[in-house]
Amino acid sequence: MSADTQTAMPRIDEPTADEPTPDEPQPDATPQPETPFHDLDHYVAIPRLSGLVLSPDGTRLVTTVATLNGKGTEYGTALWELDPAGERPARRITRSAKGEAGAAFAANGNLFFTSARPDPDKPDEDPVNALWLLPRDGGEARVVLSRSGGVDSVLTARAADATFVQASVLPGSTDEADDGERRKARKDAKVAAILHSGYPVRFWDADLGPAEPRLFAVERSPKEPEPGKPSTVDEGPDLELRNLTPAVGARLRFGEASVSPDGTTLFTAFARPLANADTRFELAAVDAAAGTSRTLLSEDDKDFFAGPVSPDGRTVAVVVEPHTTPTRAYRSELHLLDLASGELRRLAPEWDRMAHPAVWLPDGSALLVTADDSGRSPVFKIEASSGAVTRVTHDDAAYTDVVVSPDGTHAYALRSSYLLPPEAVRIDLPTGDVARLKNPAERPEIPGRLEEVTTTAEDGTPLRAWLALPPSPALGAADDGGATRHPLLLWIHGGPIHSWNAWTWRWNPWLMTAQGYAVLLPDPALSTGYGQDFIQRGWGRWGAEPFTDLMAVTDAALQRPDLDPERTAAMGGSFGGYMANWVAGHTDRFRAIVTHASLWALEGFGKTTDFGQFWAKEMDAAMTEAHSPHHSVGEIRTPMLVIHGDKDYRVPIGEGLRLWYELLSASQLATDDDGRTPHRFLYFPDENHWILKPQHAKVWYGVVSAFLAEHVLGEGRELPRELGL
């Protein structure tokens, strides 16, 4: 080494030239972002609550919390206990690398859950999603049942010692031992092939088969422990499964079961295959003692789904969904089934909302339900006898996972809105007052404010939207002496039978308000919460009223002096992606379009989506032809960012691939002689209809932000370095 390049090695206690001495103030090398929404690493680290169960005595609430692992590559889940009184802090009651979920209280207060964490008593076995039990009096959780095919979910009776699980079996299996051997043979031979004889074969992001779901009773094994073999006092009895639905085939794939309070009967939807690859759902009762099933409700052109069972076990809440046609829109109706007489009675037929039944009051006098309502999703009470509807909660929030106290005075739920992610709350049922419980995490600070925009559609229908705005007003002195305005992003929801009314992790407007954008969240025709006529007016007319409604709300928002009509973009996913594609081909008012998991050529989509029979009932050939966005590709003159995941079975990747090819070959921004185009395609080989992995969510938002900055703001912005560009 030459003298002019040689440097002295500093002593271990000697500061280097760029290292401050101990007497100098230490600069903050990583300043804290203003809010978690100003930094994607902080955003994806926000804890996420889901699910809520209450112990039979009403003293314990349990929720599931997902948190980011140390590498920042995936979420792990754990169970947390909350104090229903709101006095004690939340406490974590499970912890493992594999995570825990599916909590269900037994009648005696024990807590069941499912987890794939290793069984400490069988460290040499490959872990599977097993059934675990956490004793009501505390202590360590233990495995109470494990099987080679795993356990999907657990159900318990409210007032009886009865536990059930849903788990899958290979259809050729004769018993549990045979099922395990068949699974091992497939695994050892590395065979993933599936031979289908029915429809559908895929669902959202899951390949269906060869295993089929069954309902099992969890029972004490008749096998006695080895006589005289020493054990500790906490040694529980061996448990085994009794198959209650051995001959149902694949009919349990899409239904959720409800258990009668006395544990004698399970109610569930059975999928009945029909001619021409069609399906309808029947309501069935499964006798837990006999292991037999009988059909309770079955009717052509209707689907029946089980809701909660009344406390006296005599009545079942049933959701009835008449099949759609090209002229009859989707609807969902709440009914009560009298099990003794077989009478099915529609509850609150004059109430023009779609109720999601949650729980009966303890005296059986009423049901608590949730329903979308004008950009909110409150809790309602419906009297069982009269059908009278009373709104219980009165804030701007959306409620899920509603449970009720044993005395019927309080309900507990997860509450969210665009101002707060899901959090556990206590609802005073007589007054409707809502109190936030002590949760596992504090609310994140929101970088902005929320307002509403209202206007009128072309046909006179009232329209509304949420508008998320940056925290400070945009009007002010700019460098050139003029007024500054917020650029506007039009976000179009999916569904289309849906509403912008609850917190969303995937489409979170505050990540964009932190960058100075305003985000418009409208509910156009087909949205829920505005009555059946509001859905009907857009049914089979996707490119008509839904489009003109979106433009009307956008026009109304842009009348505000703090929004810039010259700097706008439109974005959407799924049906919202369809609408983004339609917008791109029918107006050039936006500077950029972002389309995620989007429908492009409707005729092809209908034959390749996971549930093609539903699509076939929604649009006839003329509607499909008239409202397919791909016909207008030659009119597209706006830069588009196409995003799609290869594992998306609801909107198959072929839609994204065809859209990308036709943008590059036939739009007005097709590739030039050097193969250049302003369009972009963000492709995720291992994601589905949603982008679920945290590192991919960061890439998603990073690419979207850079694309919008270039075309809406006229600014250059670095792409995520993980793309390798």
XYZ file of C-alpha atoms in Angstrom:
725
model
C 0.000 0.000 0.000
C 1.472 3.366 -1.004
C 1.945 6.124 1.499
C -0.632 8.380 -0.104
C -3.390 5.806 0.264
C -2.481 4.363 3.623
C -4.647 5.369 6.593
C -4.092 4.759 10.271
C -6.380 2.246 11.994
C -8.283 4.064 14.778
C -8.178 2.673 18.273
C -11.293 0.974 19.563
C -12.119 3.960 21.789
C -11.125 6.655 19.305
C -13.926 8.307 17.264
C -13.502 8.326 13.515
C -13.656 11.573 11.575
C -17.398 11.215 10.891
C -18.232 9.896 14.356
C -19.177 12.485 17.031
C -17.161 12.608 20.207
C -18.926 11.738 23.450
C -19.280 15.455 24.267
C -21.073 16.230 20.998
C -24.859 15.799 20.661
C -25.813 12.553 18.962
C -27.794 13.219 15.758
C -30.883 11.104 15.121
C -29.752 8.890 12.240
C -33.290 7.617 11.580
C -35.763 10.389 12.344
C -39.225 9.191 13.217
C -41.785 9.738 10.445
C -44.564 12.207 11.148
C -47.123 9.363 11.181
C -46.949 5.648 10.265
C -48.473 6.598 6.914
C -45.419 8.642 5.986
C -43.223 5.530 5.952
C -44.218 2.206 4.382
C -42.094 0.228 6.848
C -44.045 1.790 9.694
C -47.370 1.363 7.909
C -47.060 -2.381 7.341
C -45.979 -2.760 10.990
C -49.304 -1.458 12.369
C -50.902 -4.356 14.340
C -54.095 -5.703 12.793
C -57.073 -7.048 14.753
C -59.553 -9.603 13.454
C -62.225 -11.760 15.054
C -63.801 -11.448 18.487
C -65.226 -14.123 20.802
C -66.768 -13.837 24.260
C -66.682 -16.439 27.021
C -70.079 -17.851 28.082
C -69.913 -16.066 31.437
C -69.115 -12.760 29.727
C -65.847 -12.125 31.583
C -63.325 -12.700 28.787
C -63.005 -11.334 25.261
C -60.448 -12.779 22.870
C -59.289 -11.339 19.566
C -56.610 -12.244 17.028
C -53.786 -9.798 16.368
C -51.485 -9.986 13.349
C -48.046 -8.412 13.693
C -45.064 -8.188 11.387
C -42.217 -10.636 11.927
C -38.667 -9.491 12.557
C -37.676 -9.807 8.906
C -40.675 -7.827 7.759
C -41.669 -10.570 5.324
C -44.901 -11.943 6.776
C -47.501 -11.512 9.483
C -47.803 -13.757 12.498
C -50.983 -14.043 14.532
C -51.546 -14.396 18.254
C -54.520 -14.457 20.598
C -55.032 -11.563 22.987
C -57.441 -11.358 25.906
C -59.377 -8.128 26.500
C -61.244 -6.970 29.581
C -64.948 -6.516 28.711
C -65.193 -3.908 31.470
C -62.463 -1.838 29.826
C -60.389 -1.593 32.999
C -57.507 -4.073 32.671
C -54.933 -3.800 29.871
C -55.050 -6.254 27.010
C -52.711 -9.205 27.459
C -51.226 -11.644 24.995
C -52.148 -15.247 25.797
C -50.421 -17.183 22.974
C -47.075 -16.855 21.290
C -45.389 -18.926 18.598
C -43.641 -18.561 15.258
C -46.509 -20.317 13.478
C -49.233 -18.207 15.089
C -52.692 -18.979 16.412
C -56.217 -18.271 15.154
C -59.801 -19.536 15.149
C -60.539 -18.972 18.835
C -63.728 -20.523 20.238
C -64.844 -20.717 23.871
C -66.268 -23.971 25.211
C -69.271 -23.839 27.506
C -67.017 -24.436 30.532
C -64.762 -21.482 29.655
C -61.871 -23.392 28.092
C -60.534 -21.766 24.940
C -59.935 -23.756 21.782
C -57.854 -22.482 18.886
C -55.969 -23.802 15.888
C -52.244 -23.543 15.265
C -49.513 -25.218 13.239
C -46.894 -24.684 15.940
C -44.987 -27.836 16.911
C -46.390 -30.092 19.604
C -43.797 -30.018 22.419
C -44.745 -33.598 23.312
C -44.041 -34.816 19.746
C -41.056 -32.779 18.537
C -40.168 -35.237 15.753
C -43.506 -34.973 13.950
C -44.117 -32.493 11.157
C -46.396 -29.788 12.573
C -49.887 -29.439 11.115
C -52.743 -27.088 11.922
C -53.936 -28.840 15.079
C -56.597 -28.219 17.724
C -55.192 -26.654 20.896
C -56.795 -25.960 24.262
C -55.993 -23.167 26.704
C -57.497 -23.970 30.152
C -59.950 -21.439 31.543
C -57.928 -21.135 34.760
C -54.710 -20.327 32.917
C -51.575 -22.269 32.205
C -49.902 -23.438 29.028
C -51.876 -24.392 25.949
C -51.638 -27.999 24.808
C -52.510 -29.977 21.718
C -55.728 -31.921 22.190
C -56.139 -33.248 18.672
C -53.855 -33.526 15.682
C -54.358 -35.235 12.332
C -52.331 -35.442 9.147
C -54.821 -33.348 7.177
C -54.969 -30.625 9.803
C -57.954 -28.849 11.319
C -59.584 -25.963 9.448
C -61.848 -24.466 12.117
C -63.459 -25.201 15.473
C -67.071 -24.726 16.602
C -68.493 -25.044 20.097
C -71.953 -25.177 21.655
C -72.843 -22.251 23.869
C -74.581 -24.209 26.602
C -73.294 -27.775 26.318
C -70.093 -29.759 26.399
C -69.939 -30.198 22.632
C -67.064 -29.354 20.305
C -66.870 -29.774 16.551
C -64.284 -29.142 13.889
C -64.307 -28.771 10.167
C -61.443 -30.623 8.536
C -60.705 -32.082 5.127
C -60.389 -35.709 4.035
C -59.326 -37.360 0.808
C -62.555 -38.664 -0.737
C -61.295 -42.241 -1.104
C -60.366 -42.549 2.563
C -62.204 -45.093 4.703
C -61.163 -43.660 8.080
C -58.629 -41.322 9.686
C -55.780 -43.816 9.494
C -56.436 -44.478 5.819
C -56.633 -40.739 5.144
C -53.218 -40.240 6.724
C -51.701 -43.027 4.629
C -53.128 -41.608 1.402
C -51.802 -38.153 2.196
C -48.374 -39.563 2.959
C -48.358 -41.451 -0.329
C -49.145 -38.266 -2.293
C -46.527 -36.309 -0.379
C -43.799 -38.942 -0.726
C -44.474 -39.292 -4.466
C -44.600 -35.484 -4.846
C -47.952 -35.736 -6.617
C -50.055 -32.577 -6.798
C -52.399 -33.664 -9.601
C -56.165 -33.446 -9.048
C -58.778 -35.329 -11.085
C -62.008 -33.317 -11.162
C -65.499 -34.521 -11.943
C -67.417 -31.380 -11.003
C -67.387 -27.590 -10.889
C -65.869 -25.320 -9.619
C -62.231 -26.352 -9.465
C -60.796 -23.145 -7.966
C -61.918 -20.527 -5.455
C -60.292 -17.100 -4.998
C -56.672 -18.303 -4.645
C -57.233 -21.944 -3.664
C -57.073 -25.004 -5.884
C -60.022 -27.137 -4.807
C -59.431 -30.805 -4.205
C -58.605 -33.512 -3.937
C -59.479 -33.139 -0.244
C -63.072 -32.355 0.732
C -64.323 -30.707 3.958
C -66.209 -32.679 6.586
C -67.789 -31.859 9.939
C -66.531 -33.902 12.881
C -67.576 -34.243 16.501
C -64.651 -34.069 18.924
C -65.125 -36.832 21.462
C -63.268 -38.621 24.218
C -61.529 -41.702 22.956
C -62.819 -44.996 24.361
C -59.232 -46.153 24.533
C -58.176 -46.256 28.181
C -54.701 -45.074 29.264
C -52.146 -47.726 30.012
C -52.892 -49.041 33.506
C -50.465 -47.820 36.142
C -48.512 -45.567 33.770
C -47.445 -42.471 35.739
C -48.547 -39.043 34.477
C -49.087 -35.522 35.767
C -52.473 -34.335 36.974
C -52.973 -32.111 33.912
C -52.879 -35.071 31.526
C -56.087 -34.788 29.509
C -58.061 -37.653 27.992
C -57.286 -38.728 24.455
C -59.662 -37.202 21.933
C -60.762 -38.499 18.575
C -62.970 -37.399 15.694
C -66.291 -38.836 14.626
C -67.224 -37.994 11.062
C -70.722 -36.489 10.983
C -70.851 -35.941 7.213
C -69.047 -38.885 5.614
C -71.050 -38.950 2.375
C -71.488 -35.256 1.503
C -68.731 -35.112 -1.092
C -67.683 -31.540 -1.801
C -70.981 -30.016 -0.687
C -69.506 -28.344 2.437
C -66.873 -26.336 0.594
C -68.596 -22.955 0.690
C -70.857 -22.956 3.740
C -70.296 -21.991 7.368
C -71.953 -24.010 10.103
C -73.866 -22.816 13.158
C -74.258 -24.948 16.299
C -77.410 -25.145 18.397
C -76.862 -24.017 22.007
C -77.411 -27.557 23.288
C -74.903 -29.003 20.818
C -77.321 -31.492 19.296
C -77.531 -30.022 15.802
C -75.343 -28.220 13.306
C -76.901 -26.090 10.581
C -75.003 -25.478 7.377
C -75.345 -24.786 3.676
C -74.902 -27.738 1.336
C -73.896 -26.980 -2.243
C -76.042 -29.010 -4.637
C -74.537 -29.507 -8.117
C -77.024 -28.850 -10.915
C -77.154 -29.300 -14.670
C -74.961 -27.157 -16.888
C -72.276 -26.630 -14.205
C -74.706 -24.681 -12.020
C -75.016 -24.831 -8.218
C -77.526 -23.919 -5.575
C -77.142 -23.912 -1.797
C -79.574 -25.754 0.466
C -79.930 -25.467 4.225
C -79.244 -28.731 6.028
C -79.364 -29.922 9.623
C -76.711 -32.357 10.841
C -77.690 -34.514 13.817
C -74.634 -34.645 16.079
C -75.638 -37.883 17.816
C -76.693 -39.903 14.782
C -74.299 -38.367 12.267
C -77.116 -37.965 9.749
C -78.127 -34.975 7.640
C -81.486 -33.785 6.412
C -82.390 -30.956 4.066
C -84.464 -28.197 5.651
C -84.712 -25.676 2.826
C -84.260 -26.239 -0.883
C -85.787 -24.245 -3.714
C -84.969 -23.645 -7.355
C -83.172 -20.359 -8.021
C -82.499 -19.624 -4.347
C -79.560 -20.061 -1.991
C -79.937 -20.583 1.778
C -77.208 -19.913 4.343
C -77.276 -20.643 8.075
C -77.135 -17.836 10.609
C -77.118 -18.007 14.422
C -79.510 -20.295 16.315
C -81.859 -18.792 18.917
C -81.025 -19.384 22.602
C -83.930 -21.838 22.979
C -82.800 -23.761 19.883
C -86.168 -23.410 18.160
C -85.345 -20.836 15.483
C -82.530 -20.401 12.984
C -81.697 -17.121 11.277
C -81.379 -17.824 7.544
C -79.953 -15.617 4.816
C -81.808 -16.162 1.540
C -80.245 -15.050 -1.739
C -82.483 -15.374 -4.819
C -80.471 -16.184 -7.925
C -79.769 -13.240 -10.150
C -80.754 -12.862 -13.785
C -79.659 -10.238 -16.315
C -82.671 -8.182 -15.246
C -82.881 -9.073 -11.521
C -80.111 -7.742 -9.317
C -78.457 -9.450 -6.383
C -80.365 -9.248 -3.119
C -79.931 -10.723 0.343
C -82.928 -11.287 2.634
C -83.011 -12.174 6.326
C -85.498 -14.896 7.334
C -86.343 -16.886 10.453
C -86.919 -20.644 10.235
C -89.188 -22.216 12.858
C -87.670 -25.667 13.319
C -90.852 -27.237 14.704
C -93.250 -26.108 11.981
C -90.813 -25.580 9.130
C -92.252 -22.091 8.559
C -89.816 -19.696 6.894
C -90.702 -16.067 7.584
C -88.966 -13.034 6.154
C -87.853 -10.652 8.878
C -88.308 -6.896 8.364
C -89.367 -7.172 4.699
C -89.974 -3.421 4.410
C -86.457 -2.531 5.573
C -84.454 -1.798 2.447
C -81.044 -2.921 3.684
C -79.093 -6.194 3.521
C -78.737 -7.535 7.048
C -75.842 -9.706 8.187
C -77.106 -11.600 11.269
C -74.589 -11.586 14.092
C -76.099 -12.812 17.353
C -79.398 -13.294 19.205
C -80.133 -11.402 22.392
C -79.999 -13.847 25.335
C -83.786 -13.813 25.787
C -84.355 -14.599 22.104
C -86.440 -11.464 21.574
C -84.296 -9.923 18.864
C -81.317 -10.298 16.568
C -78.346 -7.974 16.405
C -77.289 -7.479 12.794
C -74.994 -5.229 10.800
C -75.912 -3.637 7.492
C -74.307 -1.166 5.104
C -76.054 2.179 5.377
C -75.023 5.360 3.518
C -71.281 4.852 3.816
C -71.458 3.337 7.294
C -72.201 -0.154 8.622
C -73.969 0.239 11.992
C -75.331 -2.328 14.408
C -79.126 -2.728 14.245
C -81.591 -4.619 16.446
C -84.465 -6.453 14.754
C -87.348 -7.688 16.905
C -88.057 -11.358 16.187
C -91.821 -11.068 16.593
C -92.615 -7.817 14.804
C -89.577 -7.262 12.601
C -89.201 -3.733 13.981
C -85.730 -2.345 13.232
C -83.835 -0.062 15.607
C -80.444 1.422 14.849
C -78.159 0.789 17.828
C -74.911 2.604 16.937
C -74.985 6.150 15.600
C -71.421 7.012 14.624
C -69.784 6.935 11.186
C -68.185 3.528 11.736
C -68.534 -0.018 10.441
C -69.012 -2.905 12.896
C -68.151 -6.603 12.599
C -67.818 -9.658 14.871
C -70.667 -8.602 17.163
C -71.145 -10.648 20.350
C -73.483 -9.995 23.287
C -73.111 -10.180 27.071
C -75.042 -12.906 28.975
C -77.387 -10.326 30.530
C -78.103 -8.676 27.177
C -77.099 -5.182 28.295
C -73.924 -4.862 26.255
C -72.554 -5.964 22.935
C -68.929 -6.113 21.912
C -67.616 -5.719 18.393
C -64.760 -4.676 16.198
C -65.264 -1.121 14.960
C -63.467 0.618 12.123
C -63.917 3.574 9.825
C -61.694 5.560 7.525
C -60.368 7.298 10.630
C -59.373 4.184 12.574
C -58.408 0.549 11.929
C -60.404 -2.251 13.588
C -60.528 -1.952 17.371
C -62.553 -3.699 20.064
C -65.383 -1.706 21.606
C -68.225 -2.114 24.117
C -71.717 -1.040 23.031
C -74.355 -0.101 25.600
C -77.430 -1.606 23.976
C -80.107 0.584 25.629
C -78.363 3.863 24.712
C -76.114 2.962 21.778
C -73.120 4.554 23.492
C -69.828 3.053 22.323
C -66.645 2.888 24.417
C -63.238 1.817 23.199
C -61.807 -1.032 25.275
C -58.155 -1.306 26.225
C -56.837 -2.742 22.971
C -53.597 -4.559 22.095
C -52.432 -1.479 20.153
C -53.090 2.236 20.134
C -54.744 3.982 17.226
C -52.291 5.254 14.636
C -52.296 8.996 14.025
C -54.144 9.825 10.808
C -52.458 12.319 8.455
C -55.561 14.145 7.355
C -59.251 14.726 7.779
C -62.407 13.148 6.398
C -65.359 14.937 4.810
C -68.356 13.970 2.688
C -69.247 14.991 -0.851
C -72.846 14.828 -2.051
C -74.430 15.441 -5.425
C -77.193 14.185 -7.707
C -76.941 11.680 -10.549
C -78.205 12.318 -14.064
C -81.471 10.541 -13.205
C -81.945 12.494 -9.976
C -80.606 9.806 -7.621
C -78.713 11.200 -4.597
C -75.021 10.303 -4.574
C -72.358 10.566 -1.896
C -68.668 9.877 -1.253
C -66.032 10.120 1.436
C -63.231 12.572 0.747
C -59.914 12.052 2.547
C -57.886 15.260 2.657
C -54.341 16.095 3.777
C -54.112 17.514 7.286
C -53.700 21.174 6.329
C -55.670 23.261 3.829
C -54.125 23.422 0.381
C -55.006 27.039 -0.293
C -52.123 29.380 0.429
C -49.370 31.389 -1.093
C -47.430 29.394 -3.657
C -43.991 30.338 -4.964
C -45.530 31.988 -8.007
C -47.997 33.977 -5.934
C -50.976 31.794 -6.836
C -53.027 29.353 -4.805
C -52.018 25.738 -4.384
C -54.543 22.917 -4.605
C -54.492 19.235 -3.731
C -54.247 16.776 -6.626
C -57.198 14.367 -6.572
C -57.253 10.572 -6.748
C -60.571 8.926 -7.628
C -60.663 5.492 -5.967
C -63.302 3.064 -7.251
C -64.344 0.212 -4.972
C -64.557 -3.443 -5.950
C -67.447 -5.813 -5.519
C -69.407 -4.326 -7.191
C -71.931 -5.141 -4.417
C -69.916 -3.248 -1.852
C -69.421 0.139 -0.199
C -66.553 2.351 0.927
C -67.453 2.273 4.640
C -64.695 0.556 6.620
C -60.965 0.639 7.122
C -58.960 -1.126 4.420
C -55.327 -2.142 4.591
C -55.007 -2.727 0.855
C -56.518 0.552 -0.346
C -55.620 2.970 2.400
C -56.177 6.625 1.479
C -53.973 7.997 4.250
C -50.823 6.742 2.553
C -51.741 9.112 -0.266
C -52.881 12.076 1.849
C -49.460 11.866 3.519
C -48.081 12.646 0.058
C -50.403 15.617 -0.436
C -53.186 13.971 -2.452
C -56.891 14.138 -1.748
C -58.652 10.784 -2.182
C -62.288 10.530 -3.305
C -64.154 7.356 -2.257
C -67.570 7.335 -3.988
C -70.383 4.781 -3.870
C -71.822 4.643 -7.418
C -74.759 2.545 -8.662
C -74.424 -1.115 -7.530
C -73.130 -0.018 -4.113
C -74.721 -1.346 -0.928
C -76.280 0.800 1.774
C -78.654 2.812 -0.406
C -81.471 0.364 -1.053
C -82.299 -2.280 -3.630
C -83.219 0.230 -6.343
C -79.738 1.733 -6.135
C -78.264 -1.680 -6.965
C -80.864 -2.440 -9.621
C -80.211 0.793 -11.553
C -76.660 -0.357 -12.323
C -77.357 -4.082 -12.747
C -76.115 -5.348 -16.102
C -75.248 -1.737 -16.975
C -71.710 -1.513 -15.620
C -70.555 1.009 -18.193
C -73.652 3.190 -17.815
C -74.907 4.440 -14.412
C -71.854 3.308 -12.403
C -69.643 5.292 -14.785
C -71.816 8.407 -14.946
C -72.247 8.347 -11.148
C -68.485 8.295 -10.687
C -68.039 11.219 -13.039
C -70.843 13.168 -11.315
C -69.270 12.746 -7.878
C -65.854 13.654 -9.274
C -67.302 16.807 -10.841
C -68.933 17.733 -7.531
C -65.702 17.243 -5.598
C -63.728 19.326 -8.057
C -66.006 22.286 -7.419
C -64.126 22.686 -4.152
C -61.509 25.437 -4.227
C -58.916 23.219 -2.504
C -58.843 20.531 -5.233
C -56.993 20.802 -8.527
C -59.058 19.654 -11.550
C -55.934 19.639 -13.713
C -54.117 17.049 -11.591
C -56.280 13.956 -11.193
C -55.986 10.187 -11.523
C -58.421 7.260 -11.320
C -57.667 3.975 -9.568
C -59.516 0.756 -8.781
C -59.211 -2.967 -8.103
C -61.366 -5.926 -9.197
C -64.685 -4.342 -10.259
C -62.966 -1.041 -9.486
C -60.272 -2.143 -11.928
C -62.970 -2.865 -14.498
C -64.291 0.668 -13.978
C -60.774 2.097 -14.229
C -60.425 0.348 -17.595
C -63.822 1.675 -18.686
C -62.873 5.193 -17.569
C -59.634 4.974 -19.556
C -61.532 4.172 -22.750
C -64.301 6.739 -22.312
C -62.643 9.909 -21.038
C -59.214 11.500 -21.089
C -59.891 13.803 -18.132
C -57.414 11.958 -15.882
C -53.647 12.170 -16.136
C -53.112 8.538 -15.043
C -55.066 5.320 -14.488
C -54.120 2.531 -12.061
C -55.994 -0.747 -12.658
C -55.510 -3.697 -10.301
C -56.841 -7.274 -10.746
C -59.146 -5.891 -13.395
C -61.725 -7.299 -15.799
C -60.895 -6.412 -19.394
C -62.608 -8.692 -21.946
C -65.853 -9.775 -20.273
C -66.715 -12.689 -22.529
C -63.428 -14.426 -21.778
C -63.523 -13.501 -18.101
C -66.918 -15.135 -17.579
C -65.641 -18.510 -18.778
C -62.413 -18.525 -16.762
C -63.320 -16.963 -13.413
C -63.594 -19.351 -10.462
C -67.417 -19.208 -10.300
C -68.487 -18.846 -13.901
C -72.072 -19.939 -13.210
C -72.739 -16.775 -11.212
C -71.371 -14.585 -13.975
C -73.529 -16.382 -16.555
C -76.636 -15.281 -14.631
C -75.629 -11.637 -14.314
C -75.161 -10.560 -17.918
C -76.535 -11.905 -21.170
C -74.453 -11.893 -24.328
C -75.668 -8.450 -25.413
C -74.816 -6.901 -22.005
C -71.417 -8.559 -21.978
C -70.657 -7.206 -25.434
C -71.948 -3.707 -24.721
C -70.078 -3.251 -21.444
C -66.711 -4.869 -22.149
C -63.898 -2.306 -21.770
C -61.624 -3.991 -24.315
C -63.674 -2.650 -27.222
C -62.435 0.877 -26.423
C -58.706 0.165 -26.285
C -58.181 2.333 -29.357
C -59.550 5.326 -27.430
C -57.137 5.018 -24.505
C -54.747 7.951 -24.456
C -54.032 8.001 -20.708
C -50.959 6.259 -19.222
C -52.065 3.122 -17.377
C -50.400 1.091 -14.626
C -51.676 -2.496 -14.840
C -51.254 -4.654 -11.697
C -52.109 -8.358 -11.470
C -51.228 -11.430 -9.428
C -50.762 -14.794 -11.119
C -52.602 -16.675 -8.353
C -55.766 -14.609 -8.831
C -58.514 -17.092 -9.672
C -61.411 -14.649 -9.302
C -60.023 -12.417 -12.077
C -57.582 -14.735 -13.844
C -54.205 -13.492 -14.988
C -55.325 -13.777 -18.600
C -57.302 -10.567 -18.125
C -54.172 -8.678 -17.128
C -52.055 -10.260 -19.860
C -54.556 -9.415 -22.598
C -54.990 -5.870 -21.284
C -51.229 -5.374 -21.273
C -50.782 -6.696 -24.804
C -53.631 -4.624 -26.209
C -52.430 -1.450 -24.482
C -49.032 -1.911 -26.095
C -50.395 -2.897 -29.499
C -53.644 -0.965 -29.957
C -53.977 1.997 -27.547
C -53.039 5.526 -28.545
C -49.967 5.118 -26.335
C -48.806 1.864 -27.925
C -45.095 1.128 -28.074
C -43.140 3.322 -30.454
C -40.456 2.259 -32.917
C -38.039 1.755 -30.028
C -40.520 -0.296 -27.975
C -41.195 2.512 -25.484
C -44.540 3.292 -23.855
C -45.715 5.219 -20.779
C -47.873 2.225 -19.748
C -46.499 -0.069 -17.050
C -47.311 -3.612 -15.831
C -46.590 -4.607 -12.214
C -46.787 -8.399 -12.067
C -46.761 -10.546 -8.909
C -46.110 -14.237 -9.731
C -47.045 -15.445 -6.220
C -49.863 -13.091 -5.170
C -53.606 -13.510 -5.615
C -56.588 -11.157 -5.945
C -55.096 -9.159 -3.079
C -51.473 -8.296 -2.386
C -51.025 -9.902 1.022
C -47.302 -10.130 1.681
C -46.000 -7.027 3.469
C -42.924 -6.657 1.274
C -45.147 -6.808 -1.813
C -47.557 -4.261 -0.354
C -44.616 -1.894 0.004
C -43.619 -2.523 -3.612
C -47.253 -1.993 -4.690
C -47.497 1.388 -3.013
C -43.978 2.357 -4.075
C -44.673 1.699 -7.753
C -48.112 3.348 -7.611
C -46.645 6.423 -5.905
C -43.871 6.741 -8.473
C -46.303 6.309 -11.385
C -48.670 8.943 -9.999
C -45.839 11.338 -9.183
C -44.593 11.144 -12.765
C -47.907 11.628 -14.512
C -50.004 13.624 -12.021
C -47.394 15.747 -10.272
C -44.780 15.882 -13.016
C -42.122 14.703 -10.576
C -39.534 11.958 -10.747
C -39.524 9.456 -7.904
C -37.362 6.417 -7.287
C -38.916 3.004 -7.720
C -38.547 0.428 -4.923
C -34.989 -0.855 -5.032
C -36.272 -4.410 -4.507
C -37.432 -4.379 -8.136
C -33.790 -4.481 -9.129
C -34.136 -1.665 -11.665
